[in-house]
Short mmCIF file of C-alpha atoms and ligand atoms in Angstrom, two decimals:
data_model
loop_
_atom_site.label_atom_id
_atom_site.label_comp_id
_atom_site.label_asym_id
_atom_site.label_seq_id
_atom_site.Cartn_x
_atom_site.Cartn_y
_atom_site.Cartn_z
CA UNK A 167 139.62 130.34 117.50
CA UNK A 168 140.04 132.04 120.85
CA UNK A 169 137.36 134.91 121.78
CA UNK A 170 137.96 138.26 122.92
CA UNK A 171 135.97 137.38 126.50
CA UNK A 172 137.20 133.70 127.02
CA UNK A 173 137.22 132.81 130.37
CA UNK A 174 134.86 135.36 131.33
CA UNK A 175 131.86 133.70 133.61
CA UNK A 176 128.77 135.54 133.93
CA UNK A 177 126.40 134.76 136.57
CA UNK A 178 123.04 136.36 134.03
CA UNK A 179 120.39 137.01 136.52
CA UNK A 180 118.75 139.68 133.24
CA UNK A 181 115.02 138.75 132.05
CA UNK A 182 112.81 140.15 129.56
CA UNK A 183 115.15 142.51 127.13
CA UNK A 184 117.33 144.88 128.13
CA UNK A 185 119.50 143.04 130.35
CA UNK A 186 119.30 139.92 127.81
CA UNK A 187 120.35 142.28 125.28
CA UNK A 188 123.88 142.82 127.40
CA UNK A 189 124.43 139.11 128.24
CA UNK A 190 123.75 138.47 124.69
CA UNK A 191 126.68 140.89 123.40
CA UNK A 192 128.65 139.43 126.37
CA UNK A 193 128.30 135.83 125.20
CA UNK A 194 128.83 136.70 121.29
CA UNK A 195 132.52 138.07 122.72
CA UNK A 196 132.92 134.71 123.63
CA UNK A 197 131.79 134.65 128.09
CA UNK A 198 130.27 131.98 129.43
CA UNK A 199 126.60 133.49 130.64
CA UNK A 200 125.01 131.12 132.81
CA UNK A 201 121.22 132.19 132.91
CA UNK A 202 119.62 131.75 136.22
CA UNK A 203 115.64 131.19 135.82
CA UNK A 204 113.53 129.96 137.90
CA UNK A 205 111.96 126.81 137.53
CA UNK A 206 109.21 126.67 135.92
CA UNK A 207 108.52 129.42 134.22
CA UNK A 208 111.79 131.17 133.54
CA UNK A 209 112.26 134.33 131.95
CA UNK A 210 108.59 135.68 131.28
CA UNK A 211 109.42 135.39 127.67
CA UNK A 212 109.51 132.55 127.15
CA UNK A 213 105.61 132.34 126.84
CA UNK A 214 105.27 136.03 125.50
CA UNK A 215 104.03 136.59 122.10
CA UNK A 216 104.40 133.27 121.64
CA UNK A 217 103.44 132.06 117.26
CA UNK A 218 104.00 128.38 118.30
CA UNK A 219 102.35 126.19 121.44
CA UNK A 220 104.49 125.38 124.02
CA UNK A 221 107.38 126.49 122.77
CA UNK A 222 109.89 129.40 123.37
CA UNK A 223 109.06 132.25 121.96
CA UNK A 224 110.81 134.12 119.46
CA UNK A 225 111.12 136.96 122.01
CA UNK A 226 112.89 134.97 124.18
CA UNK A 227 115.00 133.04 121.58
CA UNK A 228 116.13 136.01 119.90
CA UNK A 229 117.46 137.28 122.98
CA UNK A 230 119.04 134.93 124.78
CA UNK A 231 121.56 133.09 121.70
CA UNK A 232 125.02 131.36 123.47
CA UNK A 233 123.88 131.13 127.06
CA UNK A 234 123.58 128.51 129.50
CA UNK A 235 120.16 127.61 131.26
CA UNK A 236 120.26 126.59 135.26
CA UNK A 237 116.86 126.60 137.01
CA UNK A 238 116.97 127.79 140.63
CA UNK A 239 115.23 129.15 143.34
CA UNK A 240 117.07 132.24 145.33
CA UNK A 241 115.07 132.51 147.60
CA UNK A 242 114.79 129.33 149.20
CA UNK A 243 117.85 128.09 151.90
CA UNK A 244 119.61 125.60 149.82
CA UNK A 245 119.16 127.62 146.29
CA UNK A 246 121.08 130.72 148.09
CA UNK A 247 124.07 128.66 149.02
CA UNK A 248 123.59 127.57 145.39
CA UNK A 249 124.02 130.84 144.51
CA UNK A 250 126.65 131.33 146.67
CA UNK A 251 128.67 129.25 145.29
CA UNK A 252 127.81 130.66 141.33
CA UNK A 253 128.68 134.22 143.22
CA UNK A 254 132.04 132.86 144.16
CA UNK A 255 133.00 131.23 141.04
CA UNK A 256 131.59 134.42 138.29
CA UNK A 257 133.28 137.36 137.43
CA UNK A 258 130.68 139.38 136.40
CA UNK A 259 126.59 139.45 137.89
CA UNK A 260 124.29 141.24 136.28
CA UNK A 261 120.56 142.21 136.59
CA UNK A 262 117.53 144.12 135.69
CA UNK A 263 115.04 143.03 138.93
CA UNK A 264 112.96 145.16 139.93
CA UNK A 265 114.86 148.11 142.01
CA UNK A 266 116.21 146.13 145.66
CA UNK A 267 115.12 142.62 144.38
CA UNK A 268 118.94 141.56 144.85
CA UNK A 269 119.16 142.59 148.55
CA UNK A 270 115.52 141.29 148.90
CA UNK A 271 117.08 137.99 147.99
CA UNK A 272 120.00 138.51 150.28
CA UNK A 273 122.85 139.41 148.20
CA UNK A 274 123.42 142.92 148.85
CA UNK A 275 126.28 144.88 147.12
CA UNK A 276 128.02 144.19 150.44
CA UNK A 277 127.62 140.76 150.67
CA UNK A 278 128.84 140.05 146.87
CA UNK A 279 132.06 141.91 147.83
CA UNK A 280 132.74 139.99 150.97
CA UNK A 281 131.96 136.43 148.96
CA UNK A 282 133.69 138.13 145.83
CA UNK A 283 135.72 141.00 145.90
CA UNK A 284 136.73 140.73 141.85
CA UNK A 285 133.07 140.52 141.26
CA UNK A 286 131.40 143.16 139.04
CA UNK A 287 127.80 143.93 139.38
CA UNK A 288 125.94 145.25 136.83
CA UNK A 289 122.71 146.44 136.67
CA UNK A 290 119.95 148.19 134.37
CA UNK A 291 117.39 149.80 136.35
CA UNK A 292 114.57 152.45 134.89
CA UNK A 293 116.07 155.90 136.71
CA UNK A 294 118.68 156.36 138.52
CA UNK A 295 118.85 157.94 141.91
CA UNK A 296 116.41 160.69 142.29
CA UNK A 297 112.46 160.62 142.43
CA UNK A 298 111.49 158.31 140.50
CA UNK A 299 114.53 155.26 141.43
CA UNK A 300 111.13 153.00 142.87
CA UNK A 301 109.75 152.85 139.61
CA UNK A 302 109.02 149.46 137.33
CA UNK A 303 110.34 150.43 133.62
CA UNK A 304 109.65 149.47 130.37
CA UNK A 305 110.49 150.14 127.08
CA UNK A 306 108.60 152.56 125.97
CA UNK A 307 107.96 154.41 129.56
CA UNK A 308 112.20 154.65 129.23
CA UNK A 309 111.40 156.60 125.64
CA UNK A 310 109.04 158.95 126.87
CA UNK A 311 110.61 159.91 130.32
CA UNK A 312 114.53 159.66 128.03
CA UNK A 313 113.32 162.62 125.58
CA UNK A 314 112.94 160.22 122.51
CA UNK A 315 109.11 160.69 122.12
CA UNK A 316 108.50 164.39 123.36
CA UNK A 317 111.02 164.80 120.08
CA UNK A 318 109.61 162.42 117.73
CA UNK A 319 107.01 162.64 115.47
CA UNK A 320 105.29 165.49 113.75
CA UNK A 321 104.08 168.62 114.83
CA UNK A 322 101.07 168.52 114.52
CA UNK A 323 100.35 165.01 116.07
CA UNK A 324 101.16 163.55 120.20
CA UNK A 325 104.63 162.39 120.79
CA UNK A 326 105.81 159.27 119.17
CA UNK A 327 107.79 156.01 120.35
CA UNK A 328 110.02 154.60 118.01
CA UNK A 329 110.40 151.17 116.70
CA UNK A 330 113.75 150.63 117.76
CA UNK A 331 114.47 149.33 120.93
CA UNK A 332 116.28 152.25 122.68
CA UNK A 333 114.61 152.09 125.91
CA UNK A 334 115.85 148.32 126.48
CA UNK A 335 118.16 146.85 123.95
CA UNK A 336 120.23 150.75 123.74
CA UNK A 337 120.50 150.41 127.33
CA UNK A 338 121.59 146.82 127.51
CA UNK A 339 124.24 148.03 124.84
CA UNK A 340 124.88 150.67 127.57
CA UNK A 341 125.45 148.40 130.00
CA UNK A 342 127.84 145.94 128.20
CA UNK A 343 130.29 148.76 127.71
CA UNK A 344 130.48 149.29 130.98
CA UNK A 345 130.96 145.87 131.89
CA UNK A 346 134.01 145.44 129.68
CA UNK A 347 135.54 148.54 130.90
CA UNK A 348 135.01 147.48 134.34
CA UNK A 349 136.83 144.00 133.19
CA UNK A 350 139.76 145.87 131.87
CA UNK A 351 139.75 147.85 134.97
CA UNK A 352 140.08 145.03 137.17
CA UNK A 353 143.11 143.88 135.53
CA UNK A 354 145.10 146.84 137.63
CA UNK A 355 142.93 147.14 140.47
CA UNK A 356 142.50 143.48 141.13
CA UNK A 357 138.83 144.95 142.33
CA UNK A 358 135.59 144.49 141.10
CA UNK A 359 132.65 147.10 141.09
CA UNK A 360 129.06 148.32 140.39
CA UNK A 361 127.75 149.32 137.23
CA UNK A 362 124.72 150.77 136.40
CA UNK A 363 123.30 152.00 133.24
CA UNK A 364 119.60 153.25 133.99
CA UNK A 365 117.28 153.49 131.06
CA UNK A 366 116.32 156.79 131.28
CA UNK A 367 119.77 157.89 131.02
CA UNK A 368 120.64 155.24 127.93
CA UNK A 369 117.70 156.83 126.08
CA UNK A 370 118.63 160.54 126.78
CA UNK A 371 122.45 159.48 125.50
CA UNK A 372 121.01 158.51 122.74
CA UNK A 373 118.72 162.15 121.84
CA UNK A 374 121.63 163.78 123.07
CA UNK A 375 121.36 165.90 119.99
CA UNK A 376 118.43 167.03 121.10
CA UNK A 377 119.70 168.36 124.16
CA UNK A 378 122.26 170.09 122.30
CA UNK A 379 118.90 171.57 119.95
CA UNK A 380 117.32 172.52 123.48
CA UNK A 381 120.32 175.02 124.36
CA UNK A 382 120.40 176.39 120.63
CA UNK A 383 116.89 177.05 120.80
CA UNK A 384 117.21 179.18 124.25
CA UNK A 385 119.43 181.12 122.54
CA UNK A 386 118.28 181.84 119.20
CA UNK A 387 114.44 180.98 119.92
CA UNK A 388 114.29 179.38 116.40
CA UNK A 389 116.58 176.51 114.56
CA UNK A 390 116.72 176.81 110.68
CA UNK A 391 116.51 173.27 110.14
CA UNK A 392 113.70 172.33 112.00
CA UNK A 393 110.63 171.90 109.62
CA UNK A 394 108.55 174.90 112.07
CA UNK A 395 110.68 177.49 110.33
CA UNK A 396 109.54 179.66 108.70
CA UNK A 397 106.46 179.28 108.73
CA UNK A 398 105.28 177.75 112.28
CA UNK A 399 105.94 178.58 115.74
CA UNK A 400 108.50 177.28 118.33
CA UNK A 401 108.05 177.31 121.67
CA UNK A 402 110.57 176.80 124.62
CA UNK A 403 111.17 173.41 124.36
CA UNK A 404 112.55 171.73 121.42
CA UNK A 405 109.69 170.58 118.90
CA UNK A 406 108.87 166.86 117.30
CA UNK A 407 110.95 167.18 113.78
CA UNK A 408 109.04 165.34 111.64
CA UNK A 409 111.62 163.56 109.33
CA UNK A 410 114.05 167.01 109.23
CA UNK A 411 117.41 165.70 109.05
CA UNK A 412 119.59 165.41 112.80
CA UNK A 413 122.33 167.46 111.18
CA UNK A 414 123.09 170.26 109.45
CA UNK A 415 121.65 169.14 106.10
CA UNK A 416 118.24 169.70 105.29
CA UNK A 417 116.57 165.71 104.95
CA UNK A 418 113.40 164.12 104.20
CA UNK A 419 111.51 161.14 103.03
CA UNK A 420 110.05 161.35 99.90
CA UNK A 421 107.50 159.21 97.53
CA UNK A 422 108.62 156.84 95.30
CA UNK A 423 106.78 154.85 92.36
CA UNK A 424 104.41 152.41 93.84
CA UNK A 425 103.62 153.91 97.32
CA UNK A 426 100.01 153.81 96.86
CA UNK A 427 100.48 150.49 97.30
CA UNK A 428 103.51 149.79 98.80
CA UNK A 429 103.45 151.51 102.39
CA UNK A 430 107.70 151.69 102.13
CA UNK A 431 107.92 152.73 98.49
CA UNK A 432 109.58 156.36 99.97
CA UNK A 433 112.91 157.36 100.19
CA UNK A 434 115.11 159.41 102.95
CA UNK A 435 116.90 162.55 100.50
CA UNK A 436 119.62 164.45 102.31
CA UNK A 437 119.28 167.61 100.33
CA UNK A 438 123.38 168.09 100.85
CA UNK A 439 124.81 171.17 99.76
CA UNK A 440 128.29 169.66 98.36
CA UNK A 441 126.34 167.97 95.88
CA UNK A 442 123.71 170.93 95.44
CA UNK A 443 124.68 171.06 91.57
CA UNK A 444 124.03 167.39 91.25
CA UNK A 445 121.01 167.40 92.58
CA UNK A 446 119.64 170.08 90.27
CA UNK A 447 121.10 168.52 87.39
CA UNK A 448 119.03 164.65 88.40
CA UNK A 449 116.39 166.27 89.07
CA UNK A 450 115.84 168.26 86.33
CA UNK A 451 116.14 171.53 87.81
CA UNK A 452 119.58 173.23 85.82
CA UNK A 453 118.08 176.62 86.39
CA UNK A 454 118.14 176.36 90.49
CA UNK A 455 122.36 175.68 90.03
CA UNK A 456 122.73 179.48 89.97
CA UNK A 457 119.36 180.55 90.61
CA UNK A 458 119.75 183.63 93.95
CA UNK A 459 116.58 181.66 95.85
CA UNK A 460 118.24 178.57 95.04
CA UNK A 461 121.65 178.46 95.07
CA UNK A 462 122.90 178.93 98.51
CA UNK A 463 122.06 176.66 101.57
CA UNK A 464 120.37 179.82 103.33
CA UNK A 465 118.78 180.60 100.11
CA UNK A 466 116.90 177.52 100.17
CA UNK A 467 116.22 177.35 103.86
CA UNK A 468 112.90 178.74 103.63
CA UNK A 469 111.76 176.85 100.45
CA UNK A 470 112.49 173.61 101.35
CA UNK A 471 109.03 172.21 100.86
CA UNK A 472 109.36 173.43 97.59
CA UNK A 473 112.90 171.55 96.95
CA UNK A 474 111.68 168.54 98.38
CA UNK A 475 108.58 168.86 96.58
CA UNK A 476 110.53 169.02 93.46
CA UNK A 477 112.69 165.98 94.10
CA UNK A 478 109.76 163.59 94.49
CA UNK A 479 108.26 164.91 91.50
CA UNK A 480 111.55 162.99 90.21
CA UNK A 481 111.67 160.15 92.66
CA UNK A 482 108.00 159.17 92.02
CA UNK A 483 109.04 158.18 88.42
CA UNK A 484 111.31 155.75 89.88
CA UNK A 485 111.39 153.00 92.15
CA UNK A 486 113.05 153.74 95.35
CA UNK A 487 116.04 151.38 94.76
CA UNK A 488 116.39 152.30 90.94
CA UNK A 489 116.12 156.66 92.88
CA UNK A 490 118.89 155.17 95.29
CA UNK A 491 121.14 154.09 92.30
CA UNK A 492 120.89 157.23 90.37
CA UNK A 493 121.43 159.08 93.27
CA UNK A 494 124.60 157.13 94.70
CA UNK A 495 126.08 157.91 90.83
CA UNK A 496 126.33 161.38 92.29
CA UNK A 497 127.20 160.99 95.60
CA UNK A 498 123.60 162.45 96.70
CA UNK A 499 123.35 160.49 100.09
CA UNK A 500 119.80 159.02 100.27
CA UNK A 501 118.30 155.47 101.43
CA UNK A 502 115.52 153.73 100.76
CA UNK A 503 112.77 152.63 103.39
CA UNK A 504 113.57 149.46 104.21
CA UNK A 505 110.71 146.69 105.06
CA UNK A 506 111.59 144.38 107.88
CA UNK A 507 110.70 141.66 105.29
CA UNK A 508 113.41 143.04 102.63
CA UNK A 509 115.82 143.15 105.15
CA UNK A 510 115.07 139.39 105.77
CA UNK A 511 115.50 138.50 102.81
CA UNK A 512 118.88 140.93 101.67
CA UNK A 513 121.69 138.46 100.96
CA UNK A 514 124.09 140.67 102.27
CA UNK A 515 123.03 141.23 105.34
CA UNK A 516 122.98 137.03 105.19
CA UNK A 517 126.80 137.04 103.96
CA UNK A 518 128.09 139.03 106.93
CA UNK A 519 125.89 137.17 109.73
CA UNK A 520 123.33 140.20 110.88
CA UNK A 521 121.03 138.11 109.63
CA UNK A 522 121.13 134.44 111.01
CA UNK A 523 119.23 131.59 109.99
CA UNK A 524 119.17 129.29 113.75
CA UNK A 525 118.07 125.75 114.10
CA UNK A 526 116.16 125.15 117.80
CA UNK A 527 114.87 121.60 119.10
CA UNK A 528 111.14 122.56 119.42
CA UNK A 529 111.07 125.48 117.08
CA UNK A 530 112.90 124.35 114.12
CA UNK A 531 114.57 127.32 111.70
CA UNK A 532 114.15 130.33 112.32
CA UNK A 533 116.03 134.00 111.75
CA UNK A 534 117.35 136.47 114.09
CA UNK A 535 119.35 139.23 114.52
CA UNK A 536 123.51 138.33 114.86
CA UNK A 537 126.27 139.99 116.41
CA UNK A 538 126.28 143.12 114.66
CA UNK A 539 129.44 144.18 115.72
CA UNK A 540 132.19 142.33 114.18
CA UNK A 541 135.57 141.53 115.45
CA UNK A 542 138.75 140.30 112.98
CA UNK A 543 140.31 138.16 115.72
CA UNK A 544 137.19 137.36 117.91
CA UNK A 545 134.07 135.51 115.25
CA UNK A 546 130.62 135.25 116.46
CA UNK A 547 128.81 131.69 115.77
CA UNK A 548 125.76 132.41 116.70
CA UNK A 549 123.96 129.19 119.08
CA UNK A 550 120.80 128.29 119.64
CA UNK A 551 119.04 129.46 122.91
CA UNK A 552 119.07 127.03 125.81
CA UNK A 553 115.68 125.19 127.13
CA UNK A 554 114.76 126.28 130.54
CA UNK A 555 117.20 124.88 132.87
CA UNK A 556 118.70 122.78 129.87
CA UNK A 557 122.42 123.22 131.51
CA UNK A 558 121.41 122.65 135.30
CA UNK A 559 123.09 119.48 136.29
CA UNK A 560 126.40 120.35 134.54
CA UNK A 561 126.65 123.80 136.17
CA UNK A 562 125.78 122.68 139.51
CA UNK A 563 128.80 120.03 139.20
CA UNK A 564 130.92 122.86 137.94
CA UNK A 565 130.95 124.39 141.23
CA UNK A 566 131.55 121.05 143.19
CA UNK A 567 127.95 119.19 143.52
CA UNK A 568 127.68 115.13 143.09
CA UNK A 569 124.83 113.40 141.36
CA UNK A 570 123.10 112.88 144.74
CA UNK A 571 122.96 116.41 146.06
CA UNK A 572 121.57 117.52 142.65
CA UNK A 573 118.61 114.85 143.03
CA UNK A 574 117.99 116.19 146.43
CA UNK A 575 117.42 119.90 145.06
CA UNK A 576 115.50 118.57 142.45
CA UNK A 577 112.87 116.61 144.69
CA UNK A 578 112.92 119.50 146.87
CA UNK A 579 112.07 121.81 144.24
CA UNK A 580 115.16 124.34 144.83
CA UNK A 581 116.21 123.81 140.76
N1 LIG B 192 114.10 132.50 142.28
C1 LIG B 192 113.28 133.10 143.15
N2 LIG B 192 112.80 134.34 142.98
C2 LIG B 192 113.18 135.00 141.86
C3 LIG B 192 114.04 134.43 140.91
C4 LIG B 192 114.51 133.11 141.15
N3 LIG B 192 115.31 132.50 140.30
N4 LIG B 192 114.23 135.31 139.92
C5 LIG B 192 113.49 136.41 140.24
N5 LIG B 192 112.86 136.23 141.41
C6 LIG B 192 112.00 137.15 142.11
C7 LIG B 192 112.70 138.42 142.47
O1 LIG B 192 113.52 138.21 143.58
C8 LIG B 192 111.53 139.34 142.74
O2 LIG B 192 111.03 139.07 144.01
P1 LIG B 192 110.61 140.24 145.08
O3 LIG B 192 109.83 141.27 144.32
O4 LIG B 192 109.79 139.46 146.07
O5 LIG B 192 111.84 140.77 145.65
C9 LIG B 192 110.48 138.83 141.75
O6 LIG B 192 110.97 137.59 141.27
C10 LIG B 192 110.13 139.67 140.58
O7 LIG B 192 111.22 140.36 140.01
P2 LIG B 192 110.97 141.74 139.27
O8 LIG B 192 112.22 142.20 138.65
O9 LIG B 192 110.32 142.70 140.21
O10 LIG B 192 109.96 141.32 138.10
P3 LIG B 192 108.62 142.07 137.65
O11 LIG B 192 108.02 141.21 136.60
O12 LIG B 192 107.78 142.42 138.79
O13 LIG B 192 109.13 143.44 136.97
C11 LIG B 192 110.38 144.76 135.40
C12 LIG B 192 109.63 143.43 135.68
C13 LIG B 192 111.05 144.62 134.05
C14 LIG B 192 109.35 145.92 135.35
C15 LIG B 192 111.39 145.02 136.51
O14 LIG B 192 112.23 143.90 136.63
C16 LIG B 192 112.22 146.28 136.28
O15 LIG B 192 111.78 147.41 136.48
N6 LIG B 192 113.49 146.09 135.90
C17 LIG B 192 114.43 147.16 135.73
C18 LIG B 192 114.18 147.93 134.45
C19 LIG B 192 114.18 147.06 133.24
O16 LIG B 192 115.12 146.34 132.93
N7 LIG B 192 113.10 147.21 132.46
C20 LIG B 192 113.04 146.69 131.12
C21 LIG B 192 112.70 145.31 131.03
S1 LIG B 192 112.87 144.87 129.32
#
């Protein structure tokens, strides 16, 4: 079966995880991502958080599924004519050095255009242009200067990260779009080009609700939704929501049976006014159909600690997946909190391949997160991560080297 990228080469010069992330998605589409590392040591992942000795790390193996391994060093004579040569025979290069690490090496934007002009370089940096362009960025450094954590959280408490990934892996996601676009571009321009997707700017996409709550709240100086009204103060910038509901709908996560045990026996309840009858009528609470404090969305505005109070009065009777099944009945949109352990083991997510059981030389079996976007004409079979520099001879005699120049950069140390 053909793959919606086939015949794409990308030259993956990504470590740690948010450009991984993007050369990931890239390889799942079916391009071949040839990972340069150096020798060595290779990505820095390999060895982080590492549950077995002296062997890759789930970190790293979880990130880096369907690519090819070459060692090199850039920075020594014969390894950048190496590289030249990789430059000249990729379509697509992308990074996520330190800012100017690239043009440190030697291959400035300039110089990949004269050696390459269909060559698209993409890069995730932590800010774009402006003050702070210099800076190293991580993950969570990306949440707090994107908006995610001055906006997570509760009240009453500091600002929150989040467990998802949305400094790197929502940026690398960022940056794969742009790549393909760039692709499809070239097909009429015949010209490659720079992307960049800076994390900063991936994360504050991503709150870009918030943004829209900022402006509201300059306006109105209060939002109806938020869990501060009525009874707290806002201020001028828009406060940490506890688990209010994005939208329009009043939301929140409620007990179920077994949470003094079970730190995920809760629920999220989306309090939707559609089904506002419904809900009164599974929870036990006829009279509040009709009822004038009741009935209405506004109406219940300011009592919904009392509404949600109510419901988990109800959902602590039940578990949260026998709550979830009553509730679906009705169309009451709700969902349980899932443990990363329950999602392991959910045979559905098995059947459609987000969840992946992989076999690895040194590891053995392990699980991991699949393509979770899925294409009718373009399958992902998810592969194994390579060894460091498992794929270096055959890559260098892609691009034209014999056996004896390849045992000449290996004694000198250049792969
Ligand atoms: N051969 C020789 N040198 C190599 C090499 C190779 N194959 N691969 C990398 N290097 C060199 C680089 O050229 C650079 O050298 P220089 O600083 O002398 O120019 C050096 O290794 C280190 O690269 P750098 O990217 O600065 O790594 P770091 O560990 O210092 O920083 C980050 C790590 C993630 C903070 C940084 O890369 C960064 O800010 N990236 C952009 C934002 C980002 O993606 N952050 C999220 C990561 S999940």
């Amino acid at each position: 079966m053909t793959k919606a990228l086939d015949g794409v080469r990308i030259l993956d010069f990504t470590h740690v995880q948010s450009g991984p992330t993007c050369t990931q998605l890239l390889a799942w589409f079916g391009a071949d991502v040839i990972k340069v590392e150096r020798a060595g040591t290779g990505d820095v992942t390999r060895e982080q958080l590492r549950d077995i000795p002296n062997v890759d790390s789930l970190y790293f193996t979880m990130l880096n599924h369907n690519k090819r391994s070459i060692t090199l060093d850039t920075k020594s004579a014969p390894g950048k004519q190496i590289l030249e040569k990789l430059v000249k025979s990729c379509d697509v290069l992308v990074e996520n050095f330190a800012p100017g690490a690239l043009d440190r090496m030697g291959f400035t934007w300039e110089r990949i255009q004269k050696l390459n002009p269909r060559m698209i370089v993409a890069s995730i940096k932590g800010f774009g242009p402006g003050p702070y362009e210099e800076c190293k960025v991580y993950e969570n450094v990306a949440q707090c200067a994107g908006g995610s954590a001055s906006t997570t959280g509760f009240d009453d408490g500091p600002p929150l990260v989040t467990g998802a990934q949305i400094g790197d892996s929502g940026t690398g996601l960022h940056l794969a779009l742009g790549i393909v676009a760039a692709l499809y571009q070239r097909n009429s321009t015949g010209r490659g080009q720079r992307v960049l997707a800076a994390m900063q700017d991936g994360v504050l996409n991503l709150c870009r609700v918030k943004l829209r709550d900022q402006q509201r709240l300059a306006r109105d100086g209060v939002m109806h939704e938020y869990p501060q009204y009525p009874h707290g103060r806002f201020g001028d910038a828009v406060p940490r929501a506890a688990n209010a509901s994005g939208g329009g709908q009043p939301g929140s996560i409620v007990k179920c049976k077994g949470w003094q045990n079970d730190p995920n026996a809760y629920l999220y309840f989306i309090a939707q006014a559609p089904v506002w009858k419904q809900i009164c009528q599974v929870i036990g609470k006829e009279e509040w159909i009709t009822h004038p404090d009741y009935a209405t969305p506004n109406a219940r505005l300011p009592r919904l600690d009392d509404v949600f109070a109510t419901v988990e009065a109800w959902t602590l009777t039940k578990t949260k997946f026998e709550a979830m099944e009553l509730l679906n009945e009705h169309d009451i949109p709700c969902g349980p909190i899932l443990s990363m352990k329950e999602l392991a083991e959910e045979p559905s997510l098995r059947n459609t391949g987000t969840i992946v059981e992989v076999d690895h030389p040194t590891r053995g079996k392990y699980l991991t997160v699949g393509n979770p976007i899925k294409m009718s004409d373009s399958a992902t079979d998810v592969t194994r991560s390579p060894l460091l520099g498992e794929h270096t001879d055959e890559i260098l005699a892609e691009v034209g080297y014999g056996v004896q120049d390849i045992a000449a950069f290996r004694a000198q140390k250049v792969i």
